[in-house]
């Protein structure tokens, strides 16, 4: 079928078996990635880290891809952080100088850690003395560890004031041939709740500075790492923090737009969804794209309505941000309902494809488990490989 031209000169395509467009590969919900935007995000954060004299060790829980990892290496990024031992295994053998598993270590996985550490420089996260003791007794290969500190987030990490627990951790490590203390790690995740990012950042930075000053005589090579995208994207002063570990910045998303970390133009992924029904009387478009594709992260708009993603218009080169506003107002497992603008309703037909910018790109990417580059190349994802 012929392609349709909208008032904004944006093309919305029907499936056409004779076209070479990447759009013609899409028959069901598909996560698109714009390589140019992704590379721009990587380059910007890498340049910022270099300018500030910090090492960038991005958290790969967002991208979870070997191919995108190769893009990162083009910008001088040589170490990476994983969210699980499974992701670390997936990234092993890809030329990373070091992989850090930024999750309170699960001691049941010590045998897997030993196998991984035979061929890969690896570090883990420790939040209690019991884990340190199990690692000290169970490791057969060299493994480094960060002590994660809780700087007010409340999810995980030990209090810096809990000197007894910290000393017990360090004592267990000192008795081990293979367990080596690397430094302190803070993920101030409460910046994602729209609180005072500046205040949280300053508190986290100060906490790391205090711990570094306290323990650097005993551990001269001690390093500190701060990892969250809102702080790393927006702040300029990181004091003597050694390493930055943001993750979401690789793709960004609408949550980061709301937090002021980026612009909509910086979002590097969108979910391509087929239109399956149109109800002009209700200004609604039904799409094949629901919670199993987008996940169920939501933003609450000023008028109280829920926003599960915003509509963009797919083009031959990727997607464009329309001048009119349409958003996904509700989702179920496979369905999504778009509250559509008049302009969108006047141009769309059943069978067309629309793009949805995700609220939380990490969860959407994990749910979809693969990417389609807008140049037509399929891009790997760890979940899809499993």
mmCIF file of C-alpha atoms in Angstrom:
data_model
loop_
_atom_site.group_PDB
_atom_site.id
_atom_site.type_symbol
_atom_site.label_atom_id
_atom_site.label_comp_id
_atom_site.label_asym_id
_atom_site.label_seq_id
_atom_site.Cartn_x
_atom_site.Cartn_y
_atom_site.Cartn_z
ATOM 1 C CA UNK A 1 0.000 0.000 0.000
ATOM 2 C CA UNK A 2 1.103 3.601 -0.488
ATOM 3 C CA UNK A 3 2.491 5.517 2.406
ATOM 4 C CA UNK A 4 0.298 8.232 3.911
ATOM 5 C CA UNK A 5 1.481 11.791 4.271
ATOM 6 C CA UNK A 6 0.272 13.698 7.318
ATOM 7 C CA UNK A 7 -0.229 17.421 7.661
ATOM 8 C CA UNK A 8 3.157 17.590 9.354
ATOM 9 C CA UNK A 9 4.825 15.836 6.397
ATOM 10 C CA UNK A 10 5.494 12.814 8.593
ATOM 11 C CA UNK A 11 5.060 9.388 7.073
ATOM 12 C CA UNK A 12 2.982 6.728 8.813
ATOM 13 C CA UNK A 13 3.399 3.451 6.934
ATOM 14 C CA UNK A 14 1.309 0.406 6.258
ATOM 15 C CA UNK A 15 3.226 -2.853 6.023
ATOM 16 C CA UNK A 16 4.589 -3.252 2.506
ATOM 17 C CA UNK A 17 6.496 -6.439 1.562
ATOM 18 C CA UNK A 18 8.226 -4.703 -1.338
ATOM 19 C CA UNK A 19 9.808 -1.905 0.712
ATOM 20 C CA UNK A 20 13.230 -2.055 2.354
ATOM 21 C CA UNK A 21 12.182 0.227 5.213
ATOM 22 C CA UNK A 22 12.858 -0.923 8.765
ATOM 23 C CA UNK A 23 9.171 -0.201 9.381
ATOM 24 C CA UNK A 24 8.236 -3.097 7.140
ATOM 25 C CA UNK A 25 9.928 -5.514 9.519
ATOM 26 C CA UNK A 26 7.371 -4.630 12.172
ATOM 27 C CA UNK A 27 4.162 -6.609 12.603
ATOM 28 C CA UNK A 28 3.846 -6.589 16.400
ATOM 29 C CA UNK A 29 5.172 -4.405 19.258
ATOM 30 C CA UNK A 30 8.866 -3.735 18.618
ATOM 31 C CA UNK A 31 11.333 -1.649 20.593
ATOM 32 C CA UNK A 32 13.140 0.762 18.289
ATOM 33 C CA UNK A 33 16.503 2.294 19.054
ATOM 34 C CA UNK A 34 18.026 5.332 17.400
ATOM 35 C CA UNK A 35 21.769 4.718 17.309
ATOM 36 C CA UNK A 36 22.608 8.368 16.697
ATOM 37 C CA UNK A 37 20.745 9.527 19.806
ATOM 38 C CA UNK A 38 22.206 6.687 21.890
ATOM 39 C CA UNK A 39 25.734 7.518 20.791
ATOM 40 C CA UNK A 40 25.149 11.210 21.485
ATOM 41 C CA UNK A 41 24.032 10.371 25.034
ATOM 42 C CA UNK A 42 27.079 8.160 25.579
ATOM 43 C CA UNK A 43 29.453 10.758 24.175
ATOM 44 C CA UNK A 44 27.961 13.584 26.240
ATOM 45 C CA UNK A 45 28.253 11.709 29.536
ATOM 46 C CA UNK A 46 31.738 10.402 28.701
ATOM 47 C CA UNK A 47 32.902 13.917 27.820
ATOM 48 C CA UNK A 48 31.437 15.298 31.038
ATOM 49 C CA UNK A 49 33.208 12.663 33.134
ATOM 50 C CA UNK A 50 36.496 13.347 31.383
ATOM 51 C CA UNK A 51 36.102 17.108 31.816
ATOM 52 C CA UNK A 52 35.485 16.646 35.541
ATOM 53 C CA UNK A 53 38.356 14.180 35.940
ATOM 54 C CA UNK A 54 36.074 11.249 36.815
ATOM 55 C CA UNK A 55 35.914 7.696 35.499
ATOM 56 C CA UNK A 56 32.602 6.786 33.876
ATOM 57 C CA UNK A 57 31.501 3.234 34.697
ATOM 58 C CA UNK A 58 27.939 3.104 33.337
ATOM 59 C CA UNK A 59 25.305 0.826 34.794
ATOM 60 C CA UNK A 60 24.298 -1.540 31.982
ATOM 61 C CA UNK A 61 20.936 -2.502 33.560
ATOM 62 C CA UNK A 62 19.317 -0.151 31.034
ATOM 63 C CA UNK A 63 20.947 -1.221 27.770
ATOM 64 C CA UNK A 64 21.805 -4.868 28.625
ATOM 65 C CA UNK A 65 23.422 -5.217 25.192
ATOM 66 C CA UNK A 66 26.796 -6.299 23.866
ATOM 67 C CA UNK A 67 26.362 -4.271 20.688
ATOM 68 C CA UNK A 68 25.537 -1.066 22.554
ATOM 69 C CA UNK A 69 28.512 -1.868 24.776
ATOM 70 C CA UNK A 70 30.697 -1.732 21.686
ATOM 71 C CA UNK A 71 29.286 1.708 20.934
ATOM 72 C CA UNK A 72 30.199 2.804 24.480
ATOM 73 C CA UNK A 73 33.803 1.694 24.018
ATOM 74 C CA UNK A 74 34.095 4.144 21.116
ATOM 75 C CA UNK A 75 33.901 6.921 23.724
ATOM 76 C CA UNK A 76 36.582 5.625 26.061
ATOM 77 C CA UNK A 77 34.262 3.628 28.333
ATOM 78 C CA UNK A 78 36.130 0.464 29.363
ATOM 79 C CA UNK A 79 34.422 -0.654 32.581
ATOM 80 C CA UNK A 80 30.769 -1.431 33.139
ATOM 81 C CA UNK A 81 28.300 -2.234 35.893
ATOM 82 C CA UNK A 82 25.784 -5.091 35.807
ATOM 83 C CA UNK A 83 22.566 -5.491 37.781
ATOM 84 C CA UNK A 84 22.932 -9.255 38.249
ATOM 85 C CA UNK A 85 25.430 -12.068 37.897
ATOM 86 C CA UNK A 86 23.464 -13.227 34.842
ATOM 87 C CA UNK A 87 24.063 -9.902 33.105
ATOM 88 C CA UNK A 88 27.734 -10.008 34.137
ATOM 89 C CA UNK A 89 28.023 -13.453 32.534
ATOM 90 C CA UNK A 90 26.398 -12.109 29.371
ATOM 91 C CA UNK A 91 28.916 -9.256 29.182
ATOM 92 C CA UNK A 92 31.928 -11.425 30.042
ATOM 93 C CA UNK A 93 34.339 -11.976 27.166
ATOM 94 C CA UNK A 94 33.335 -8.718 25.478
ATOM 95 C CA UNK A 95 36.557 -6.868 26.288
ATOM 96 C CA UNK A 96 35.466 -5.059 29.459
ATOM 97 C CA UNK A 97 38.411 -4.321 31.738
ATOM 98 C CA UNK A 98 36.171 -4.815 34.763
ATOM 99 C CA UNK A 99 32.541 -5.663 35.485
ATOM 100 C CA UNK A 100 30.897 -4.655 38.754
ATOM 101 C CA UNK A 101 27.709 -6.377 39.971
ATOM 102 C CA UNK A 102 25.781 -3.575 41.679
ATOM 103 C CA UNK A 103 23.327 -5.648 43.671
ATOM 104 C CA UNK A 104 23.698 -6.864 47.284
ATOM 105 C CA UNK A 105 25.523 -10.085 46.578
ATOM 106 C CA UNK A 106 23.540 -13.311 46.841
ATOM 107 C CA UNK A 107 25.830 -15.841 48.541
ATOM 108 C CA UNK A 108 24.062 -18.754 46.831
ATOM 109 C CA UNK A 109 25.760 -17.578 43.648
ATOM 110 C CA UNK A 110 29.334 -17.889 44.925
ATOM 111 C CA UNK A 111 30.024 -20.936 42.670
ATOM 112 C CA UNK A 112 28.890 -18.920 39.627
ATOM 113 C CA UNK A 113 31.004 -15.992 40.779
ATOM 114 C CA UNK A 114 34.095 -18.214 41.004
ATOM 115 C CA UNK A 115 33.538 -19.462 37.454
ATOM 116 C CA UNK A 116 33.047 -15.925 36.175
ATOM 117 C CA UNK A 117 36.099 -14.547 38.026
ATOM 118 C CA UNK A 118 38.419 -17.088 36.363
ATOM 119 C CA UNK A 119 38.274 -15.099 33.132
ATOM 120 C CA UNK A 120 36.975 -11.673 34.092
ATOM 121 C CA UNK A 121 38.072 -8.919 36.486
ATOM 122 C CA UNK A 122 34.981 -8.712 38.669
ATOM 123 C CA UNK A 123 33.702 -6.845 41.713
ATOM 124 C CA UNK A 124 30.570 -7.223 43.812
ATOM 125 C CA UNK A 125 28.523 -5.262 46.316
ATOM 126 C CA UNK A 126 28.501 -6.098 50.016
ATOM 127 C CA UNK A 127 25.956 -4.727 52.499
ATOM 128 C CA UNK A 128 26.473 -6.935 55.573
ATOM 129 C CA UNK A 129 29.097 -8.956 57.417
ATOM 130 C CA UNK A 130 27.374 -12.283 56.739
ATOM 131 C CA UNK A 131 27.914 -11.865 53.001
ATOM 132 C CA UNK A 132 31.529 -10.820 53.507
ATOM 133 C CA UNK A 133 32.151 -13.906 55.639
ATOM 134 C CA UNK A 134 30.595 -16.247 53.056
ATOM 135 C CA UNK A 135 32.646 -14.682 50.266
ATOM 136 C CA UNK A 136 35.846 -14.838 52.292
ATOM 137 C CA UNK A 137 35.310 -18.535 52.932
ATOM 138 C CA UNK A 138 33.923 -19.517 49.528
ATOM 139 C CA UNK A 139 35.969 -17.651 46.947
ATOM 140 C CA UNK A 140 38.585 -19.525 44.943
ATOM 141 C CA UNK A 141 39.304 -16.602 42.591
ATOM 142 C CA UNK A 142 40.176 -12.940 43.189
ATOM 143 C CA UNK A 143 37.116 -10.715 43.561
ATOM 144 C CA UNK A 144 36.935 -7.076 44.671
ATOM 145 C CA UNK A 145 34.008 -5.528 46.503
ATOM 146 C CA UNK A 146 32.388 -2.196 47.174
ATOM 147 C CA UNK A 147 30.603 -1.535 50.428
ATOM 148 C CA UNK A 148 27.275 0.037 49.525
ATOM 149 C CA UNK A 149 26.226 2.899 51.781
ATOM 150 C CA UNK A 150 22.662 4.019 52.408
ATOM 151 C CA UNK A 151 22.615 7.774 51.990
ATOM 152 C CA UNK A 152 18.915 8.135 52.710
ATOM 153 C CA UNK A 153 17.330 6.052 49.961
ATOM 154 C CA UNK A 154 16.403 3.265 52.369
ATOM 155 C CA UNK A 155 16.412 0.438 49.833
ATOM 156 C CA UNK A 156 19.762 -1.125 50.620
ATOM 157 C CA UNK A 157 23.220 -0.360 51.950
ATOM 158 C CA UNK A 158 24.636 0.031 55.443
ATOM 159 C CA UNK A 159 24.612 3.219 57.452
ATOM 160 C CA UNK A 160 27.992 4.931 57.485
ATOM 161 C CA UNK A 161 27.507 5.336 61.231
ATOM 162 C CA UNK A 162 27.357 1.548 61.689
ATOM 163 C CA UNK A 163 31.090 1.241 62.314
ATOM 164 C CA UNK A 164 30.839 -2.176 63.944
ATOM 165 C CA UNK A 165 29.210 -3.771 60.879
ATOM 166 C CA UNK A 166 31.666 -2.094 58.540
ATOM 167 C CA UNK A 167 34.667 -3.185 60.578
ATOM 168 C CA UNK A 168 33.387 -6.758 60.631
ATOM 169 C CA UNK A 169 33.090 -6.685 56.846
ATOM 170 C CA UNK A 170 36.631 -5.394 56.452
ATOM 171 C CA UNK A 171 37.975 -7.918 58.967
ATOM 172 C CA UNK A 172 36.503 -10.848 57.041
ATOM 173 C CA UNK A 173 38.072 -9.477 53.845
ATOM 174 C CA UNK A 174 41.464 -9.059 55.519
ATOM 175 C CA UNK A 175 41.472 -12.776 56.387
ATOM 176 C CA UNK A 176 40.778 -13.796 52.798
ATOM 177 C CA UNK A 177 43.318 -14.438 50.066
ATOM 178 C CA UNK A 178 40.785 -13.593 47.350
ATOM 179 C CA UNK A 179 38.369 -10.948 48.695
ATOM 180 C CA UNK A 180 39.713 -7.406 48.201
ATOM 181 C CA UNK A 181 38.134 -4.175 49.431
ATOM 182 C CA UNK A 182 37.750 -1.682 46.578
ATOM 183 C CA UNK A 183 35.799 1.235 48.032
ATOM 184 C CA UNK A 184 32.397 2.773 48.761
ATOM 185 C CA UNK A 185 29.351 2.975 46.493
ATOM 186 C CA UNK A 186 26.197 5.064 46.776
ATOM 187 C CA UNK A 187 23.137 4.948 44.542
ATOM 188 C CA UNK A 188 20.900 7.829 45.669
ATOM 189 C CA UNK A 189 17.789 6.433 44.021
ATOM 190 C CA UNK A 190 15.478 8.832 45.828
ATOM 191 C CA UNK A 191 16.425 11.452 43.207
ATOM 192 C CA UNK A 192 13.937 9.577 40.986
ATOM 193 C CA UNK A 193 11.062 10.630 43.227
ATOM 194 C CA UNK A 194 11.303 14.239 42.176
ATOM 195 C CA UNK A 195 12.721 15.414 45.475
ATOM 196 C CA UNK A 196 15.537 17.934 45.881
ATOM 197 C CA UNK A 197 18.177 16.442 43.585
ATOM 198 C CA UNK A 198 20.737 19.081 44.539
ATOM 199 C CA UNK A 199 20.344 18.388 48.263
ATOM 200 C CA UNK A 200 20.446 14.595 47.826
ATOM 201 C CA UNK A 201 23.489 14.877 45.585
ATOM 202 C CA UNK A 202 25.351 17.040 48.077
ATOM 203 C CA UNK A 203 24.516 14.667 50.948
ATOM 204 C CA UNK A 204 25.687 11.615 48.990
ATOM 205 C CA UNK A 205 28.859 13.348 47.887
ATOM 206 C CA UNK A 206 29.612 14.463 51.437
ATOM 207 C CA UNK A 207 29.033 10.950 52.804
ATOM 208 C CA UNK A 208 31.481 9.453 50.304
ATOM 209 C CA UNK A 209 34.020 12.176 51.097
ATOM 210 C CA UNK A 210 33.797 11.434 54.840
ATOM 211 C CA UNK A 211 34.275 7.705 54.322
ATOM 212 C CA UNK A 212 37.167 8.242 51.946
ATOM 213 C CA UNK A 213 38.912 10.533 54.408
ATOM 214 C CA UNK A 214 38.357 8.063 57.224
ATOM 215 C CA UNK A 215 39.639 4.937 55.471
ATOM 216 C CA UNK A 216 42.110 6.141 52.846
ATOM 217 C CA UNK A 217 45.099 5.759 55.196
ATOM 218 C CA UNK A 218 44.300 2.055 55.625
ATOM 219 C CA UNK A 219 43.318 1.635 51.977
ATOM 220 C CA UNK A 220 45.347 4.075 49.839
ATOM 221 C CA UNK A 221 43.752 2.830 46.594
ATOM 222 C CA UNK A 222 40.194 3.192 47.872
ATOM 223 C CA UNK A 223 37.747 4.578 45.297
ATOM 224 C CA UNK A 224 34.270 6.063 45.654
ATOM 225 C CA UNK A 225 31.469 5.733 43.131
ATOM 226 C CA UNK A 226 28.232 7.690 42.802
ATOM 227 C CA UNK A 227 25.593 6.304 40.487
ATOM 228 C CA UNK A 228 22.250 7.830 39.508
ATOM 229 C CA UNK A 229 21.239 9.496 36.264
ATOM 230 C CA UNK A 230 19.421 12.572 37.644
ATOM 231 C CA UNK A 231 22.521 13.659 39.567
ATOM 232 C CA UNK A 232 25.075 12.672 36.931
ATOM 233 C CA UNK A 233 23.110 14.362 34.148
ATOM 234 C CA UNK A 234 22.270 17.594 35.937
ATOM 235 C CA UNK A 235 25.021 18.255 38.486
ATOM 236 C CA UNK A 236 28.475 19.669 37.800
ATOM 237 C CA UNK A 237 30.212 19.428 41.176
ATOM 238 C CA UNK A 238 31.183 15.911 42.285
ATOM 239 C CA UNK A 239 33.948 16.874 44.704
ATOM 240 C CA UNK A 240 36.531 14.126 45.076
ATOM 241 C CA UNK A 241 34.182 11.294 44.033
ATOM 242 C CA UNK A 242 36.292 9.067 41.780
ATOM 243 C CA UNK A 243 33.746 7.331 39.572
ATOM 244 C CA UNK A 244 30.299 8.008 38.105
ATOM 245 C CA UNK A 245 27.920 5.110 37.512
ATOM 246 C CA UNK A 246 24.652 6.290 35.905
ATOM 247 C CA UNK A 247 22.653 3.895 33.746
ATOM 248 C CA UNK A 248 19.422 5.353 32.392
ATOM 249 C CA UNK A 249 21.252 8.161 30.548
ATOM 250 C CA UNK A 250 22.070 5.769 27.695
ATOM 251 C CA UNK A 251 18.426 5.930 26.554
ATOM 252 C CA UNK A 252 16.706 8.432 28.894
ATOM 253 C CA UNK A 253 12.873 8.384 29.085
ATOM 254 C CA UNK A 254 9.869 10.509 30.012
ATOM 255 C CA UNK A 255 10.584 10.149 33.730
ATOM 256 C CA UNK A 256 13.994 11.719 33.158
ATOM 257 C CA UNK A 257 12.355 14.494 31.105
ATOM 258 C CA UNK A 258 10.072 15.234 34.057
ATOM 259 C CA UNK A 259 13.074 15.251 36.432
ATOM 260 C CA UNK A 260 14.946 17.694 34.171
ATOM 261 C CA UNK A 261 17.718 15.263 33.231
ATOM 262 C CA UNK A 262 17.096 15.518 29.489
ATOM 263 C CA UNK A 263 14.810 16.677 26.697
ATOM 264 C CA UNK A 264 12.347 14.526 24.759
ATOM 265 C CA UNK A 265 14.768 14.761 21.846
ATOM 266 C CA UNK A 266 17.336 12.859 23.949
ATOM 267 C CA UNK A 267 15.147 9.761 24.381
ATOM 268 C CA UNK A 268 16.795 7.046 22.292
ATOM 269 C CA UNK A 269 14.149 4.288 22.314
ATOM 270 C CA UNK A 270 10.481 4.089 21.467
ATOM 271 C CA UNK A 271 7.998 1.241 21.226
ATOM 272 C CA UNK A 272 6.529 0.760 17.739
ATOM 273 C CA UNK A 273 2.923 -0.413 18.106
ATOM 274 C CA UNK A 274 0.249 -1.405 15.570
ATOM 275 C CA UNK A 275 -3.100 0.411 15.586
ATOM 276 C CA UNK A 276 -5.921 -2.141 15.918
ATOM 277 C CA UNK A 277 -8.992 0.070 16.429
ATOM 278 C CA UNK A 278 -10.012 3.731 16.344
ATOM 279 C CA UNK A 279 -12.917 5.330 18.238
ATOM 280 C CA UNK A 280 -13.230 8.900 16.993
ATOM 281 C CA UNK A 281 -16.292 9.552 19.152
ATOM 282 C CA UNK A 282 -14.120 9.022 22.241
ATOM 283 C CA UNK A 283 -10.895 10.341 20.677
ATOM 284 C CA UNK A 284 -9.286 6.983 21.444
ATOM 285 C CA UNK A 285 -6.924 4.718 19.534
ATOM 286 C CA UNK A 286 -6.496 1.103 20.589
ATOM 287 C CA UNK A 287 -2.980 -0.252 20.113
ATOM 288 C CA UNK A 288 -1.304 -3.605 20.464
ATOM 289 C CA UNK A 289 1.038 -2.544 23.214
ATOM 290 C CA UNK A 290 0.419 -2.983 26.929
ATOM 291 C CA UNK A 291 2.046 -3.788 30.229
ATOM 292 C CA UNK A 292 4.021 -6.734 28.900
ATOM 293 C CA UNK A 293 5.687 -4.364 26.438
ATOM 294 C CA UNK A 294 5.907 -0.948 28.105
ATOM 295 C CA UNK A 295 5.850 -2.191 31.716
ATOM 296 C CA UNK A 296 3.443 -0.280 33.960
ATOM 297 C CA UNK A 297 5.451 2.732 35.063
ATOM 298 C CA UNK A 298 3.252 5.819 35.006
ATOM 299 C CA UNK A 299 3.456 9.574 35.322
ATOM 300 C CA UNK A 300 0.591 11.575 36.810
ATOM 301 C CA UNK A 301 -0.162 14.649 34.716
ATOM 302 C CA UNK A 302 -1.175 18.031 36.180
ATOM 303 C CA UNK A 303 -4.875 17.278 35.637
ATOM 304 C CA UNK A 304 -4.560 13.953 37.480
ATOM 305 C CA UNK A 305 -4.710 11.701 34.412
ATOM 306 C CA UNK A 306 -2.277 8.815 34.051
ATOM 307 C CA UNK A 307 0.391 8.822 31.343
ATOM 308 C CA UNK A 308 1.892 5.456 30.357
ATOM 309 C CA UNK A 309 3.779 6.838 27.350
ATOM 310 C CA UNK A 310 3.620 9.563 24.718
ATOM 311 C CA UNK A 311 2.972 9.227 21.001
ATOM 312 C CA UNK A 312 5.623 10.015 18.406
ATOM 313 C CA UNK A 313 5.296 9.662 14.640
ATOM 314 C CA UNK A 314 7.446 7.068 12.934
ATOM 315 C CA UNK A 315 9.432 8.116 9.878
ATOM 316 C CA UNK A 316 11.812 6.471 7.450
ATOM 317 C CA UNK A 317 14.715 7.660 9.617
ATOM 318 C CA UNK A 318 13.293 7.060 13.084
ATOM 319 C CA UNK A 319 10.603 9.188 14.712
ATOM 320 C CA UNK A 320 9.512 12.793 15.024
ATOM 321 C CA UNK A 321 7.988 14.623 17.962
ATOM 322 C CA UNK A 322 4.576 15.870 16.789
ATOM 323 C CA UNK A 323 3.339 19.393 17.426
ATOM 324 C CA UNK A 324 0.128 17.895 18.835
ATOM 325 C CA UNK A 325 -0.090 15.809 22.000
ATOM 326 C CA UNK A 326 -1.374 12.253 22.375
ATOM 327 C CA UNK A 327 -0.594 9.822 25.187
ATOM 328 C CA UNK A 328 -1.334 6.309 26.416
ATOM 329 C CA UNK A 329 -3.940 6.830 29.123
ATOM 330 C CA UNK A 330 -4.443 3.201 30.145
ATOM 331 C CA UNK A 331 -2.863 -0.204 29.603
ATOM 332 C CA UNK A 332 -3.661 -3.809 30.332
ATOM 333 C CA UNK A 333 -1.572 -6.873 29.534
ATOM 334 C CA UNK A 334 -1.565 -6.543 25.727
ATOM 335 C CA UNK A 335 -3.754 -3.476 25.124
ATOM 336 C CA UNK A 336 -3.058 0.220 25.284
ATOM 337 C CA UNK A 337 -5.552 3.057 24.833
ATOM 338 C CA UNK A 338 -4.278 6.345 23.439
ATOM 339 C CA UNK A 339 -6.020 9.617 24.202
ATOM 340 C CA UNK A 340 -5.553 11.060 20.729
ATOM 341 C CA UNK A 341 -5.359 14.587 19.384
ATOM 342 C CA UNK A 342 -7.636 15.652 16.541
ATOM 343 C CA UNK A 343 -4.605 15.862 14.253
ATOM 344 C CA UNK A 344 -3.626 12.272 14.965
ATOM 345 C CA UNK A 345 -7.186 10.993 14.517
ATOM 346 C CA UNK A 346 -7.384 12.691 11.118
ATOM 347 C CA UNK A 347 -4.312 10.885 9.770
ATOM 348 C CA UNK A 348 -4.244 7.448 11.382
ATOM 349 C CA UNK A 349 -5.850 4.232 10.109
ATOM 350 C CA UNK A 350 -6.166 0.715 11.429
ATOM 351 C CA UNK A 351 -2.954 -1.151 10.578
ATOM 352 C CA UNK A 352 -0.691 1.881 10.875
ATOM 353 C CA UNK A 353 2.258 2.016 13.248
ATOM 354 C CA UNK A 354 2.785 4.582 15.986
ATOM 355 C CA UNK A 355 5.710 5.126 18.323
ATOM 356 C CA UNK A 356 5.401 5.372 22.117
ATOM 357 C CA UNK A 357 8.109 7.051 24.190
ATOM 358 C CA UNK A 358 8.445 5.007 27.405
ATOM 359 C CA UNK A 359 8.026 6.310 30.922
ATOM 360 C CA UNK A 360 10.872 4.084 32.174
ATOM 361 C CA UNK A 361 13.169 2.863 29.405
ATOM 362 C CA UNK A 362 15.000 0.343 31.628
ATOM 363 C CA UNK A 363 11.818 -1.608 32.290
ATOM 364 C CA UNK A 364 10.535 -1.319 28.722
ATOM 365 C CA UNK A 365 13.826 -2.617 27.324
ATOM 366 C CA UNK A 366 13.838 -5.467 29.823
ATOM 367 C CA UNK A 367 10.258 -6.366 28.912
ATOM 368 C CA UNK A 368 10.928 -6.313 25.161
ATOM 369 C CA UNK A 369 14.326 -8.098 25.356
ATOM 370 C CA UNK A 370 15.547 -6.937 21.920
ATOM 371 C CA UNK A 371 15.902 -3.823 19.793
ATOM 372 C CA UNK A 372 15.457 -2.893 16.159
ATOM 373 C CA UNK A 373 17.803 -0.136 15.041
ATOM 374 C CA UNK A 374 16.158 2.435 12.809
ATOM 375 C CA UNK A 375 18.654 1.388 10.127
ATOM 376 C CA UNK A 376 17.058 -2.079 10.170
ATOM 377 C CA UNK A 377 19.719 -3.839 12.263
ATOM 378 C CA UNK A 378 18.574 -6.130 15.069
ATOM 379 C CA UNK A 379 20.345 -5.356 18.352
ATOM 380 C CA UNK A 380 20.878 -7.915 21.107
ATOM 381 C CA UNK A 381 19.570 -7.787 24.673
ATOM 382 C CA UNK A 382 20.600 -10.077 27.536
ATOM 383 C CA UNK A 383 17.023 -11.100 28.326
ATOM 384 C CA UNK A 384 16.414 -12.102 24.722
ATOM 385 C CA UNK A 385 19.589 -14.179 24.721
ATOM 386 C CA UNK A 386 18.360 -16.102 27.758
#
